[in-house]
Short mmCIF file of C-alpha atoms in Angstrom, two decimals:
data_model
loop_
_atom_site.label_atom_id
_atom_site.label_comp_id
_atom_site.label_asym_id
_atom_site.label_seq_id
_atom_site.Cartn_x
_atom_site.Cartn_y
_atom_site.Cartn_z
CA UNK A 1251 154.17 62.14 -159.35
CA UNK A 1252 150.61 63.08 -160.14
CA UNK A 1253 149.76 59.48 -160.83
CA UNK A 1254 151.22 58.47 -157.47
CA UNK A 1255 149.09 61.01 -155.57
CA UNK A 1256 146.00 59.99 -157.49
CA UNK A 1257 146.51 56.33 -156.69
CA UNK A 1258 146.91 57.07 -152.98
CA UNK A 1259 143.76 59.25 -153.01
CA UNK A 1260 141.75 56.52 -154.62
CA UNK A 1261 143.11 54.07 -152.07
CA UNK A 1262 142.04 56.21 -149.09
CA UNK A 1263 138.69 57.35 -150.53
CA UNK A 1264 136.62 54.26 -149.48
CA UNK A 1265 137.84 54.52 -145.91
CA UNK A 1266 136.87 58.20 -145.74
CA UNK A 1267 133.39 57.41 -146.98
CA UNK A 1268 133.03 54.74 -144.29
CA UNK A 1269 134.00 57.19 -141.54
CA UNK A 1270 131.50 59.79 -142.85
CA UNK A 1271 128.68 57.20 -142.87
CA UNK A 1272 129.49 56.10 -139.32
CA UNK A 1273 129.47 59.68 -138.03
CA UNK A 1274 126.16 60.42 -139.78
CA UNK A 1275 124.54 57.30 -138.32
CA UNK A 1276 125.73 58.08 -134.79
CA UNK A 1277 124.41 61.68 -134.91
CA UNK A 1278 120.95 60.51 -136.00
CA UNK A 1279 120.51 58.41 -132.91
CA UNK A 1280 118.43 59.82 -130.01
CA UNK A 1281 120.56 61.02 -127.12
CA UNK A 1282 120.72 58.68 -124.20
CA UNK A 1283 118.46 59.70 -121.30
CA UNK A 1284 120.22 60.33 -117.98
CA UNK A 1285 119.84 57.49 -115.49
CA UNK A 1286 116.60 57.73 -113.53
CA UNK A 1287 116.98 58.90 -109.97
CA UNK A 1288 115.41 56.78 -107.28
CA UNK A 1289 112.19 58.35 -105.97
CA UNK A 1290 112.84 60.53 -102.95
CA UNK A 1291 110.99 59.57 -99.84
CA UNK A 1292 108.92 62.29 -98.25
CA UNK A 1293 110.20 63.48 -94.92
CA UNK A 1294 108.23 61.86 -92.09
CA UNK A 1295 105.55 64.18 -90.75
CA UNK A 1296 105.96 65.27 -87.19
CA UNK A 1297 103.03 64.38 -84.96
CA UNK A 1298 100.87 67.35 -84.08
CA UNK A 1299 101.47 68.89 -80.68
CA UNK A 1300 98.84 67.89 -78.11
CA UNK A 1301 96.64 70.93 -77.40
CA UNK A 1302 96.70 72.57 -73.99
CA UNK A 1303 93.41 73.73 -72.46
CA UNK A 1304 93.82 76.44 -69.82
CA UNK A 1305 90.77 77.02 -67.62
CA UNK A 1306 90.87 80.46 -65.98
CA UNK A 1307 88.21 81.66 -63.51
CA UNK A 1308 87.97 85.46 -63.34
CA UNK A 1309 85.86 88.02 -61.50
CA UNK A 1310 85.28 91.76 -61.59
CA UNK A 1311 87.82 93.86 -59.66
CA UNK A 1312 90.03 96.87 -60.42
CA UNK A 1313 93.01 94.72 -61.48
CA UNK A 1314 91.00 92.25 -63.61
CA UNK A 1315 91.94 93.62 -67.02
CA UNK A 1316 95.58 94.03 -65.99
CA UNK A 1317 95.72 90.39 -64.81
CA UNK A 1318 94.08 89.08 -67.98
CA UNK A 1319 96.37 91.17 -70.19
CA UNK A 1320 99.47 89.71 -68.54
CA UNK A 1321 98.09 86.20 -68.88
CA UNK A 1322 97.12 86.67 -72.55
CA UNK A 1323 100.61 87.97 -73.35
CA UNK A 1324 101.98 84.67 -72.06
CA UNK A 1325 99.40 82.42 -73.71
CA UNK A 1326 99.92 83.99 -77.15
CA UNK A 1327 103.45 82.59 -77.15
CA UNK A 1328 102.32 79.00 -76.52
CA UNK A 1329 101.59 76.78 -79.52
CA UNK A 1330 98.20 75.07 -79.65
CA UNK A 1331 96.77 76.57 -76.48
CA UNK A 1332 93.02 77.07 -76.07
CA UNK A 1333 91.98 79.46 -73.32
CA UNK A 1334 88.73 78.75 -71.47
CA UNK A 1335 87.93 81.98 -69.64
CA UNK A 1336 85.04 81.70 -67.15
CA UNK A 1337 83.55 84.81 -65.54
CA UNK A 1338 82.01 84.71 -62.10
CA UNK A 1339 78.91 86.55 -63.31
CA UNK A 1340 75.30 86.03 -64.34
CA UNK A 1341 76.15 87.33 -67.83
CA UNK A 1342 79.21 88.08 -69.89
CA UNK A 1343 80.61 91.50 -69.14
CA UNK A 1344 81.34 93.91 -71.97
CA UNK A 1345 84.89 94.38 -70.78
CA UNK A 1346 85.82 90.70 -70.87
CA UNK A 1347 83.90 90.17 -74.13
CA UNK A 1348 85.88 92.95 -75.82
CA UNK A 1349 89.08 91.66 -74.27
CA UNK A 1350 88.49 88.14 -75.62
CA UNK A 1351 87.72 89.49 -79.10
CA UNK A 1352 91.07 91.29 -79.18
CA UNK A 1353 93.13 88.71 -77.34
CA UNK A 1354 94.58 87.18 -80.49
CA UNK A 1355 94.39 83.54 -79.40
CA UNK A 1356 91.80 80.73 -79.41
CA UNK A 1357 89.46 81.46 -76.53
CA UNK A 1358 86.09 80.28 -75.22
CA UNK A 1359 84.27 82.79 -73.01
CA UNK A 1360 81.90 81.28 -70.44
CA UNK A 1361 80.12 82.66 -67.40
CA UNK A 1362 78.49 81.24 -64.27
CA UNK A 1363 77.80 83.06 -61.00
CA UNK A 1364 78.94 81.84 -57.60
CA UNK A 1365 75.87 81.48 -55.34
CA UNK A 1366 75.80 84.21 -52.72
CA UNK A 1367 75.89 81.72 -49.85
CA UNK A 1368 79.33 80.53 -51.03
CA UNK A 1369 80.91 83.98 -51.15
CA UNK A 1370 81.69 84.09 -47.45
CA UNK A 1371 85.34 84.41 -46.39
CA UNK A 1372 87.06 81.09 -45.81
CA UNK A 1373 85.02 79.12 -48.35
CA UNK A 1374 86.61 77.69 -51.52
CA UNK A 1375 86.50 80.05 -54.48
CA UNK A 1376 86.02 79.56 -58.24
CA UNK A 1377 84.41 76.12 -57.80
CA UNK A 1378 81.49 76.79 -60.17
CA UNK A 1379 83.77 78.40 -62.75
CA UNK A 1380 86.24 75.51 -62.88
CA UNK A 1381 83.37 73.03 -63.14
CA UNK A 1382 81.87 75.05 -66.00
CA UNK A 1383 85.19 74.77 -67.84
CA UNK A 1384 85.29 71.01 -67.25
CA UNK A 1385 81.71 70.64 -68.52
CA UNK A 1386 82.52 72.62 -71.70
CA UNK A 1387 85.60 70.47 -72.34
CA UNK A 1388 83.67 67.22 -71.95
CA UNK A 1389 80.82 68.41 -74.13
CA UNK A 1390 83.24 69.52 -76.84
CA UNK A 1391 84.88 66.09 -77.02
CA UNK A 1392 82.03 63.72 -76.12
CA UNK A 1393 81.33 62.58 -79.70
CA UNK A 1394 84.97 62.17 -80.78
CA UNK A 1395 86.70 58.81 -80.81
CA UNK A 1396 89.47 58.07 -78.29
CA UNK A 1397 92.32 58.45 -77.83
CA UNK A 1398 92.08 62.23 -77.81
CA UNK A 1399 95.41 63.92 -77.09
CA UNK A 1400 95.45 67.03 -74.98
CA UNK A 1401 96.27 68.45 -71.57
CA UNK A 1402 94.18 70.47 -69.11
CA UNK A 1403 95.41 72.76 -66.38
CA UNK A 1404 93.85 75.41 -64.18
CA UNK A 1405 95.47 78.79 -64.83
CA UNK A 1406 94.31 81.32 -62.25
CA UNK A 1407 94.63 84.88 -63.47
CA UNK A 1408 96.83 85.98 -60.56
CA UNK A 1409 99.72 83.63 -61.39
CA UNK A 1410 102.87 84.13 -63.47
CA UNK A 1411 103.95 81.35 -65.83
CA UNK A 1412 107.26 80.49 -67.47
CA UNK A 1413 106.92 79.37 -71.10
CA UNK A 1414 108.99 76.32 -70.17
CA UNK A 1415 106.13 75.08 -68.01
CA UNK A 1416 103.89 74.51 -71.04
CA UNK A 1417 106.49 72.35 -72.76
CA UNK A 1418 106.82 70.34 -69.55
CA UNK A 1419 103.10 69.72 -69.13
CA UNK A 1420 102.44 68.90 -72.80
CA UNK A 1421 103.82 65.36 -72.38
CA UNK A 1422 101.49 64.53 -69.47
CA UNK A 1423 100.27 60.93 -69.71
CA UNK A 1424 97.85 61.04 -66.78
CA UNK A 1425 98.55 63.66 -64.07
CA UNK A 1426 101.79 65.63 -63.89
CA UNK A 1427 103.04 67.79 -60.99
CA UNK A 1428 105.69 70.46 -60.34
CA UNK A 1429 106.67 73.10 -57.74
CA UNK A 1430 104.85 76.41 -57.25
CA UNK A 1431 106.61 79.54 -56.04
CA UNK A 1432 105.44 82.09 -53.47
CA UNK A 1433 102.67 80.01 -51.97
CA UNK A 1434 101.66 78.64 -48.57
CA UNK A 1435 103.71 81.19 -46.67
CA UNK A 1436 106.92 79.84 -48.20
CA UNK A 1437 109.20 80.72 -51.09
CA UNK A 1438 107.91 77.60 -52.81
CA UNK A 1439 106.09 74.33 -52.26
CA UNK A 1440 106.85 71.16 -54.16
CA UNK A 1441 106.31 67.42 -54.41
CA UNK A 1442 109.19 65.45 -52.87
CA UNK A 1443 110.56 63.00 -55.44
CA UNK A 1444 112.71 59.90 -54.97
CA UNK A 1445 113.72 57.63 -57.85
CA UNK A 1446 111.32 59.40 -60.16
CA UNK A 1447 108.28 58.95 -57.89
CA UNK A 1448 106.43 61.39 -55.63
CA UNK A 1449 106.88 60.26 -52.03
CA UNK A 1450 105.77 63.32 -50.07
CA UNK A 1451 105.26 67.06 -50.00
CA UNK A 1452 107.39 70.04 -49.05
CA UNK A 1453 104.68 72.45 -47.90
CA UNK A 1454 103.98 75.04 -45.26
CA UNK A 1455 100.40 73.99 -44.58
CA UNK A 1456 98.88 70.59 -43.82
CA UNK A 1457 101.39 68.21 -45.28
CA UNK A 1458 98.95 65.43 -44.34
CA UNK A 1459 96.69 66.33 -47.26
CA UNK A 1460 96.43 63.48 -49.80
CA UNK A 1461 97.72 65.88 -52.46
CA UNK A 1462 99.37 68.82 -50.69
CA UNK A 1463 99.61 70.87 -53.85
CA UNK A 1464 98.47 74.24 -55.19
CA UNK A 1465 95.96 74.57 -58.03
CA UNK A 1466 98.81 75.87 -60.23
CA UNK A 1467 100.94 72.78 -59.57
CA UNK A 1468 99.40 70.07 -61.75
CA UNK A 1469 98.06 69.20 -65.19
CA UNK A 1470 95.71 66.42 -66.27
CA UNK A 1471 95.54 64.48 -69.51
CA UNK A 1472 92.39 65.20 -71.52
CA UNK A 1473 91.76 61.47 -71.81
CA UNK A 1474 91.70 61.18 -68.00
CA UNK A 1475 89.14 64.00 -67.79
CA UNK A 1476 86.94 62.31 -70.39
CA UNK A 1477 87.30 58.89 -68.75
CA UNK A 1478 86.13 60.29 -65.41
CA UNK A 1479 83.00 62.29 -66.28
CA UNK A 1480 81.94 62.66 -62.63
CA UNK A 1481 85.23 64.17 -61.47
CA UNK A 1482 84.44 67.76 -60.46
CA UNK A 1483 85.28 70.28 -57.75
CA UNK A 1484 82.89 69.70 -54.88
CA UNK A 1485 81.15 72.18 -52.62
CA UNK A 1486 79.53 69.81 -50.17
CA UNK A 1487 82.00 68.47 -47.66
CA UNK A 1488 84.97 70.27 -49.15
CA UNK A 1489 87.14 72.20 -46.71
CA UNK A 1490 89.15 75.33 -47.51
CA UNK A 1491 92.48 74.39 -49.06
CA UNK A 1492 91.30 70.87 -49.88
CA UNK A 1493 89.83 71.39 -53.34
CA UNK A 1494 92.95 70.16 -55.12
CA UNK A 1495 93.06 66.97 -53.05
CA UNK A 1496 89.32 66.37 -53.38
CA UNK A 1497 89.57 66.66 -57.15
CA UNK A 1498 92.74 64.65 -57.70
CA UNK A 1499 91.52 61.79 -55.48
CA UNK A 1500 88.81 61.17 -58.07
CA UNK A 1501 91.22 60.62 -60.97
CA UNK A 1502 94.61 59.39 -59.75
CA UNK A 1503 96.84 58.25 -56.89
CA UNK A 1504 100.06 59.70 -55.52
CA UNK A 1505 101.96 56.71 -56.92
CA UNK A 1506 100.80 57.54 -60.45
CA UNK A 1507 101.88 61.20 -60.41
CA UNK A 1508 104.43 62.24 -63.04
CA UNK A 1509 107.09 64.64 -61.70
CA UNK A 1510 108.04 67.42 -64.12
CA UNK A 1511 110.44 70.37 -63.89
CA UNK A 1512 113.59 68.29 -63.37
CA UNK A 1513 112.05 66.00 -60.77
CA UNK A 1514 110.25 68.91 -59.14
CA UNK A 1515 113.40 70.93 -58.48
CA UNK A 1516 112.62 73.94 -60.71
CA UNK A 1517 109.98 76.62 -60.11
CA UNK A 1518 108.20 77.51 -63.36
CA UNK A 1519 105.02 79.12 -61.97
CA UNK A 1520 104.59 81.70 -59.23
CA UNK A 1521 101.50 82.59 -57.23
CA UNK A 1522 102.33 86.28 -57.54
CA UNK A 1523 99.00 88.03 -56.95
CA UNK A 1524 98.66 91.68 -57.83
CA UNK A 1525 99.12 94.11 -54.98
CA UNK A 1526 95.85 95.43 -53.61
CA UNK A 1527 95.34 98.78 -55.28
CA UNK A 1528 94.93 102.01 -53.35
CA UNK A 1529 91.84 103.87 -54.60
CA UNK A 1530 91.55 106.20 -51.62
CA UNK A 1531 91.49 109.27 -53.85
CA UNK A 1532 88.98 107.91 -56.34
CA UNK A 1533 85.90 110.21 -56.42
CA UNK A 1534 82.55 108.72 -55.49
CA UNK A 1535 81.01 109.93 -58.74
CA UNK A 1536 82.63 109.89 -62.16
CA UNK A 1537 84.13 113.34 -62.74
CA UNK A 1538 86.32 112.76 -65.79
CA UNK A 1539 85.06 113.95 -69.18
CA UNK A 1540 85.95 110.62 -70.81
CA UNK A 1541 85.14 107.07 -69.80
CA UNK A 1542 88.23 104.85 -69.41
CA UNK A 1543 87.72 101.10 -69.43
CA UNK A 1544 89.43 99.61 -66.38
CA UNK A 1545 87.35 96.72 -65.07
CA UNK A 1546 84.01 95.07 -65.58
CA UNK A 1547 80.51 96.23 -64.74
CA UNK A 1548 80.13 98.71 -61.86
CA UNK A 1549 83.86 99.15 -61.25
CA UNK A 1550 84.45 101.47 -64.22
#
């Protein structure tokens, strides 16, 4: 019996040694590296938003700081907006300078006075200030290579703007237009659009104007401004209410206008104007023990 077991053991022993050698050889091999993953492609970068330049003329009056505060609260919510604030003054006022420093958005503070002879009732207003903003914009970009993306619009400080308006104007290729509310003695004025083209004007005053539109009702591509360096708001020969037409005639035609705001059927800006304040009880001389900043220069 013992001899039988011994013979079987000796018979199986070589095979056991072979198995041990195979296992030892396999464990000494380096582990196989996992299959290489294909390189991941970087997500395509979104093109930068075209900047919006908002030129705002302003002048000293009791509601000035209130108007600018409301406007700044809107502009702070708009991506890539640069505010060009132009005072009608021979020098920068302390009030507006402090306001700009605390506004919390990119802002350029300019000043230019309106000549006294142009301050008569019935004459166009803010001409010098808008031209100063245009000159600053052209000087800023004169040494840069085209094309230069960007959009310009004239944001008077007595208007109210929907944030949707800025997204509409940002895609302006040349000159874009839209309705304006509470203007011209009507609830709104607007360009009349057919088949995606401006064909006329719904307005309460002088529909025969080449561009019967409010200053708040259009935006201009920065490239158009740079390509037309002589396009400015004119004093000589310009009639009241005609400044928009006189300016736009220099850079575009009605056929080229780009309707925004759902083919000019939505109002996204209102010519609200602050109510004239009643200061009938204001003392002639300052009687309070503290000085409260309200408006610029002598109207404190």
